[in-house]
Coordinates of C-alpha atoms in Angstrom, one line a residue:
M239 CA 84.3 132.3 90.9
S240 CA 85.2 130.6 87.8
N241 CA 82.7 128.2 85.9
D242 CA 85.7 126.0 85.3
Q243 CA 84.0 122.9 87.3
L244 CA 86.3 119.6 87.8
S245 CA 84.4 116.9 85.9
V246 CA 86.6 114.1 86.3
P247 CA 85.2 110.9 88.1
Q248 CA 87.1 110.7 91.8
D249 CA 88.1 107.7 91.2
E250 CA 89.7 108.5 88.0
L251 CA 91.5 111.9 89.9
V252 CA 92.8 109.2 92.4
Q253 CA 94.4 106.7 89.8
A254 CA 96.0 109.5 88.3
W255 CA 97.4 110.5 91.2
R256 CA 98.5 107.7 92.5
K257 CA 100.8 107.8 89.5
V258 CA 102.1 111.1 89.5
L259 CA 102.4 112.2 92.7
P260 CA 105.6 109.5 93.6
E261 CA 107.3 111.1 90.6
R262 CA 107.4 114.7 92.2
L263 CA 108.3 113.5 95.7
H264 CA 111.8 112.9 96.7
G265 CA 113.6 109.8 96.4
G266 CA 112.5 107.1 99.1
D267 CA 109.5 109.0 100.2
R268 CA 106.3 107.3 100.1
A269 CA 102.8 108.7 99.4
E270 CA 99.0 107.2 99.4
V271 CA 96.2 108.7 97.6
W272 CA 92.6 107.9 98.4
P273 CA 89.2 109.4 97.6
D274 CA 87.6 111.6 100.1
E275 CA 84.4 110.1 100.7
A276 CA 82.8 113.4 102.3
D277 CA 83.7 115.4 99.0
P278 CA 83.7 114.0 95.5
K279 CA 86.3 116.8 94.5
A280 CA 88.9 116.1 97.2
L281 CA 91.3 113.7 97.8
R282 CA 93.5 112.4 100.9
V283 CA 97.2 112.1 100.4
H284 CA 99.5 110.6 103.1
I285 CA 103.1 110.9 102.9
R286 CA 105.6 109.3 104.7
T287 CA 109.5 110.6 104.4
A288 CA 112.4 108.4 103.6
G289 CA 115.2 107.9 106.0
R290 CA 115.2 107.9 110.1
Q291 CA 113.4 111.3 110.8
M292 CA 109.9 108.7 110.1
L293 CA 108.0 111.6 109.7
E294 CA 104.6 111.4 108.1
F295 CA 102.3 113.7 107.2
D296 CA 98.3 113.9 106.1
F297 CA 97.3 116.4 103.7
A298 CA 93.4 117.1 102.2
V299 CA 93.6 118.2 98.8
R300 CA 90.4 119.8 97.1
Y301 CA 90.0 121.0 93.7
A302 CA 88.8 124.4 93.5
D303 CA 88.0 124.1 90.1
S304 CA 89.3 122.1 87.3
R305 CA 93.3 124.0 87.5
E306 CA 93.2 124.9 91.1
I307 CA 93.6 122.9 94.5
D308 CA 93.4 124.1 97.8
I309 CA 95.7 122.1 100.2
S310 CA 95.1 121.7 104.3
L311 CA 97.6 119.8 106.5
T312 CA 95.6 117.5 108.5
D313 CA 98.3 115.9 110.7
A314 CA 102.0 115.1 111.1
E315 CA 103.4 112.6 113.1
R316 CA 107.0 111.5 114.1
D317 CA 107.2 107.5 114.9
G318 CA 103.5 107.7 115.4
Q319 CA 103.4 110.8 118.0
T320 CA 101.4 114.2 117.1
V321 CA 104.4 116.4 116.5
D322 CA 104.2 120.7 116.5
E323 CA 104.0 121.9 112.7
G324 CA 105.5 125.2 114.1
Q325 CA 109.0 124.1 114.3
D326 CA 111.1 125.6 111.3
V327 CA 112.3 122.2 110.0
M328 CA 108.7 120.8 110.3
Q329 CA 107.6 124.3 108.5
A330 CA 109.9 123.6 105.7
L331 CA 109.0 120.1 104.9
I332 CA 105.5 121.0 104.8
H333 CA 106.2 123.6 102.1
D334 CA 108.2 121.5 100.4
Y335 CA 105.5 118.8 100.0
R336 CA 102.7 121.7 99.5
R337 CA 105.1 122.6 96.6
H338 CA 105.0 119.0 95.4
L339 CA 101.4 118.6 95.6
H340 CA 100.9 121.3 93.4
E341 CA 103.3 120.5 91.0
C342 CA 101.2 117.2 90.7
A343 CA 98.3 119.1 90.0
Q344 CA 99.6 121.3 87.1
A345 CA 101.1 117.7 85.8
L346 CA 97.5 116.5 85.7
Q347 CA 95.7 119.4 83.9
D348 CA 95.5 117.6 80.7
V349 CA 93.5 114.9 82.7
T350 CA 91.4 117.6 85.2
H351 CA 90.9 120.5 82.5
A352 CA 88.5 119.3 79.9

């Protein structure tokens, strides 16, 4: 277990993610980031895909320490209806967005690692 704890206030973390995450996504994809009110070391991320697919993904992002994040998919929807995340296309998209979330966390290490 690391002693490297996240010490950035949650509101600053949210603002940093709101600035950097859109730069990591595909053109036209939209992201919303807000604090997880139950956990000061966590964020909630909602991603809407570009185009006609009308796919939306919700992720919980929790800092394990100042550098590492844990990501959980909390919901996947198409046109407002929950979809099966097990489909190959969905798995590929989820994997891709998880990678973008990790890239965002890496880009913010100068903010999160004191």
